[in-house]
PDB file of C-alpha atoms in Angstrom:
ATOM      1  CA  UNK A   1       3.324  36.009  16.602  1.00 54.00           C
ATOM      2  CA  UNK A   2       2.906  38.802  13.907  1.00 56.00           C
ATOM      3  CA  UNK A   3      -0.079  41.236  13.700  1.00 61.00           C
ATOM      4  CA  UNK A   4      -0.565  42.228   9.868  1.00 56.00           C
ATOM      5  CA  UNK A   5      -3.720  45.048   9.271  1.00 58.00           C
ATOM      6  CA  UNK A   6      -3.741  46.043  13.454  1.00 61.00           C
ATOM      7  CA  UNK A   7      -6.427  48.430  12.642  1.00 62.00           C
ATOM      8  CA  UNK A   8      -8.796  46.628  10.910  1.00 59.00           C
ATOM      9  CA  UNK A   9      -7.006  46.399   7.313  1.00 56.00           C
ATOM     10  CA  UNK A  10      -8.131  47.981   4.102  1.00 51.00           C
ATOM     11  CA  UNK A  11     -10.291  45.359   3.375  1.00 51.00           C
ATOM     12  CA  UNK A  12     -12.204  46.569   6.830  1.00 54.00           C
ATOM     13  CA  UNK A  13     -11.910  50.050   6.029  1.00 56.00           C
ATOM     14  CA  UNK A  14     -10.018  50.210   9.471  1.00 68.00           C
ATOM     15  CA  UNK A  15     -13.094  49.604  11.167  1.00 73.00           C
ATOM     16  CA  UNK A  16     -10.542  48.962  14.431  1.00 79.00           C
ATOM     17  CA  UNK A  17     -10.119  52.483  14.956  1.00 83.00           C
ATOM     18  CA  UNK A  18     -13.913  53.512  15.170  1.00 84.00           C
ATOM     19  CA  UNK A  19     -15.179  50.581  18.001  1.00 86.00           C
ATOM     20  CA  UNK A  20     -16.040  53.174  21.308  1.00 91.00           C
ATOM     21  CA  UNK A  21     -13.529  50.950  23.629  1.00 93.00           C
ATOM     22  CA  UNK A  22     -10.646  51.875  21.535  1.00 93.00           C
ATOM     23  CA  UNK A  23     -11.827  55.655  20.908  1.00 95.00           C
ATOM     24  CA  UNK A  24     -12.444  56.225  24.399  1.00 97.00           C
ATOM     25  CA  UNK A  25      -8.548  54.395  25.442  1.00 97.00           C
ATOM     26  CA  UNK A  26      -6.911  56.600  22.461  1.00 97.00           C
ATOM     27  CA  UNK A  27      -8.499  59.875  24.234  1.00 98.00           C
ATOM     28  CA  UNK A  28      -7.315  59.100  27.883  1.00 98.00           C
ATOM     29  CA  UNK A  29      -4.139  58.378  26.657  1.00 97.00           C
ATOM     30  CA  UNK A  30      -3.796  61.147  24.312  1.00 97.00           C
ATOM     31  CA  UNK A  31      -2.516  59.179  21.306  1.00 96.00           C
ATOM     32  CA  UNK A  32      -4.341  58.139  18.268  1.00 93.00           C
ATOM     33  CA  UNK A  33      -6.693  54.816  18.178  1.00 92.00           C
ATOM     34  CA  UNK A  34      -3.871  53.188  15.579  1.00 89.00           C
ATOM     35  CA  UNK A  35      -1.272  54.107  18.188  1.00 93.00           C
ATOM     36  CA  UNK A  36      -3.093  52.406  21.222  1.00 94.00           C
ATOM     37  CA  UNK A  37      -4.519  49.265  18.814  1.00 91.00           C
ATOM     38  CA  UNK A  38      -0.272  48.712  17.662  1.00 90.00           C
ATOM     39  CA  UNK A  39       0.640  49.367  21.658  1.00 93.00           C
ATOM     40  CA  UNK A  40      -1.917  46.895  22.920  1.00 92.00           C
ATOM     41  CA  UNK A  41      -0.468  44.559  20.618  1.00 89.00           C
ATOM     42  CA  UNK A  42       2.783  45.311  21.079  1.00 91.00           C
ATOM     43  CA  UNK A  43       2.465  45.490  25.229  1.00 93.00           C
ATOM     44  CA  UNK A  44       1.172  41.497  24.519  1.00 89.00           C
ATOM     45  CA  UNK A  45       4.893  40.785  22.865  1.00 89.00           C
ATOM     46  CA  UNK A  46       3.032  40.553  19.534  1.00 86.00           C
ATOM     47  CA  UNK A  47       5.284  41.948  16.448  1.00 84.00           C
ATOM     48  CA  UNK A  48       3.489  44.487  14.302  1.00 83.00           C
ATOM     49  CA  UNK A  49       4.203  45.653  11.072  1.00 80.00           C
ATOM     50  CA  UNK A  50       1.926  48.816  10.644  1.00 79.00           C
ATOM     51  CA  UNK A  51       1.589  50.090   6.837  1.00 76.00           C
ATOM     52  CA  UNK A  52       0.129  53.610   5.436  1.00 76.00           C
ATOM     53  CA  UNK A  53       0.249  55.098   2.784  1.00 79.00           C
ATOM     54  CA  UNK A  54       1.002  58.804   4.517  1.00 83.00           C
ATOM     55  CA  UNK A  55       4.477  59.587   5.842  1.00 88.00           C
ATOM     56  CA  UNK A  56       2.957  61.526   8.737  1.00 87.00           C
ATOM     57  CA  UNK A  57       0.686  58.486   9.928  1.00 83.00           C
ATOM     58  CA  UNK A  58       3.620  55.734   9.544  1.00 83.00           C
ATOM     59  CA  UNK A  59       5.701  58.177  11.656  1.00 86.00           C
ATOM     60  CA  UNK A  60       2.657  58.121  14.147  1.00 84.00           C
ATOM     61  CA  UNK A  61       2.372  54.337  14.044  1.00 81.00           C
ATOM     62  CA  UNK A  62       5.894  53.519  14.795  1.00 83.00           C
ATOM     63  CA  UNK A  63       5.394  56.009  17.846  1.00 87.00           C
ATOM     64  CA  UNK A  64       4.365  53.134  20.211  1.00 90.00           C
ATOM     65  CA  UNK A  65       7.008  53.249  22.974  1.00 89.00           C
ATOM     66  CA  UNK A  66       7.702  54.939  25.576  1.00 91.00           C
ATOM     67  CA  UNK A  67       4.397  55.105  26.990  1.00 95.00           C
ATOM     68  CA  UNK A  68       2.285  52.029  28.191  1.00 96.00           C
ATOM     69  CA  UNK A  69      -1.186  51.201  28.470  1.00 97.00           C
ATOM     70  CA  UNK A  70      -2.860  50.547  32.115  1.00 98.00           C
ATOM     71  CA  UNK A  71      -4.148  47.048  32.829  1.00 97.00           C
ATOM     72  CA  UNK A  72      -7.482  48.426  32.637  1.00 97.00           C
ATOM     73  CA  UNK A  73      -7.002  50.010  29.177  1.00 97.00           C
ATOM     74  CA  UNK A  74      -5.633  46.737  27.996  1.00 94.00           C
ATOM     75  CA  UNK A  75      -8.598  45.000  29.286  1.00 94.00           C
ATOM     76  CA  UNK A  76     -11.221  47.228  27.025  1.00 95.00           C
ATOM     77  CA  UNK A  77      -9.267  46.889  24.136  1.00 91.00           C
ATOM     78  CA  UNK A  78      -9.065  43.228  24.803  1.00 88.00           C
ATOM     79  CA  UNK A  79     -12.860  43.359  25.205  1.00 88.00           C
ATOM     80  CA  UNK A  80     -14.230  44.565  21.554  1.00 82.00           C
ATOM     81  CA  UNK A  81     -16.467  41.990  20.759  1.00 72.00           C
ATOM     82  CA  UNK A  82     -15.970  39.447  18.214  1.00 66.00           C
ATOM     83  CA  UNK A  83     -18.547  40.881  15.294  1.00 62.00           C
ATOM     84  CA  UNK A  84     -15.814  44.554  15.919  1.00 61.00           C
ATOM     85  CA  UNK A  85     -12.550  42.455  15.633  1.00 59.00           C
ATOM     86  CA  UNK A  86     -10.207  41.721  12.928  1.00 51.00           C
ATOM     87  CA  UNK A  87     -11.069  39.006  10.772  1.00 49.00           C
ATOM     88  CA  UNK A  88      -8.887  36.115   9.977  1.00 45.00           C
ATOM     89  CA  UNK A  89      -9.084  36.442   5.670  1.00 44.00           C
ATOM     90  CA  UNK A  90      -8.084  33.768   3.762  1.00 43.00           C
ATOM     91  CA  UNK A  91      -5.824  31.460   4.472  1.00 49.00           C
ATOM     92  CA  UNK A  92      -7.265  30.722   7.251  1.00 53.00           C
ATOM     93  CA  UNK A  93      -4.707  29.736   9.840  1.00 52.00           C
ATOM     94  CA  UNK A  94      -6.537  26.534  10.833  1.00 57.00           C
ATOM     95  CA  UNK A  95      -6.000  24.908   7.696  1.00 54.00           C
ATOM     96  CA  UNK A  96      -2.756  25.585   7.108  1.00 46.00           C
ATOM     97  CA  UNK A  97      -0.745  23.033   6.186  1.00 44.00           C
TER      98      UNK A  97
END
């Protein structure tokens, strides 16, 4: 499984790294809300591949071991409610072929 747009995507405006759940995990942990939405994924065996357009903040996202989130912080994250998730955008992986 591959996570493309962990954050929310461009076409979401990242809207990912502004739901409370995540905010609150990034702040306990001490690492941003893209680093704790790519370690969720990537504590799940899910293979990112985090984009940005900034040097400073693709150094950031590929700074996501080394550190693991508690069951509990997985479980928030987990949580965000459908209408605050990442869409599926065309193709939609249902209909496939």
């Amino acid at each position: 499984l591959i996570a493309y747009g962990s954050t929310g995507g461009s076409l979401m405006g990242g809207a990912m790294l502004r739901v409370p759940a995540v905010t609150r995990v990034a702040a306990e942990v001490g690492r941003s809300p893209a680093q704790v939405l790519l370690r969720w994924a990537v504590q799940q065996g899910v293979i990112v591949i985090p984009s940005s357009s900034s040097e400073a903040h693709m150094a950031e996202n590929l700074d996501v071991t080394g550190w693991r989130l508690s069951a509990a912080q997985m479980r928030a994250v987990g949580a965000v409610a459908k209408r605050d998730r990442m869409r599926v955008y065309l193709p939609d992986p249902e209909e496939a072929p």
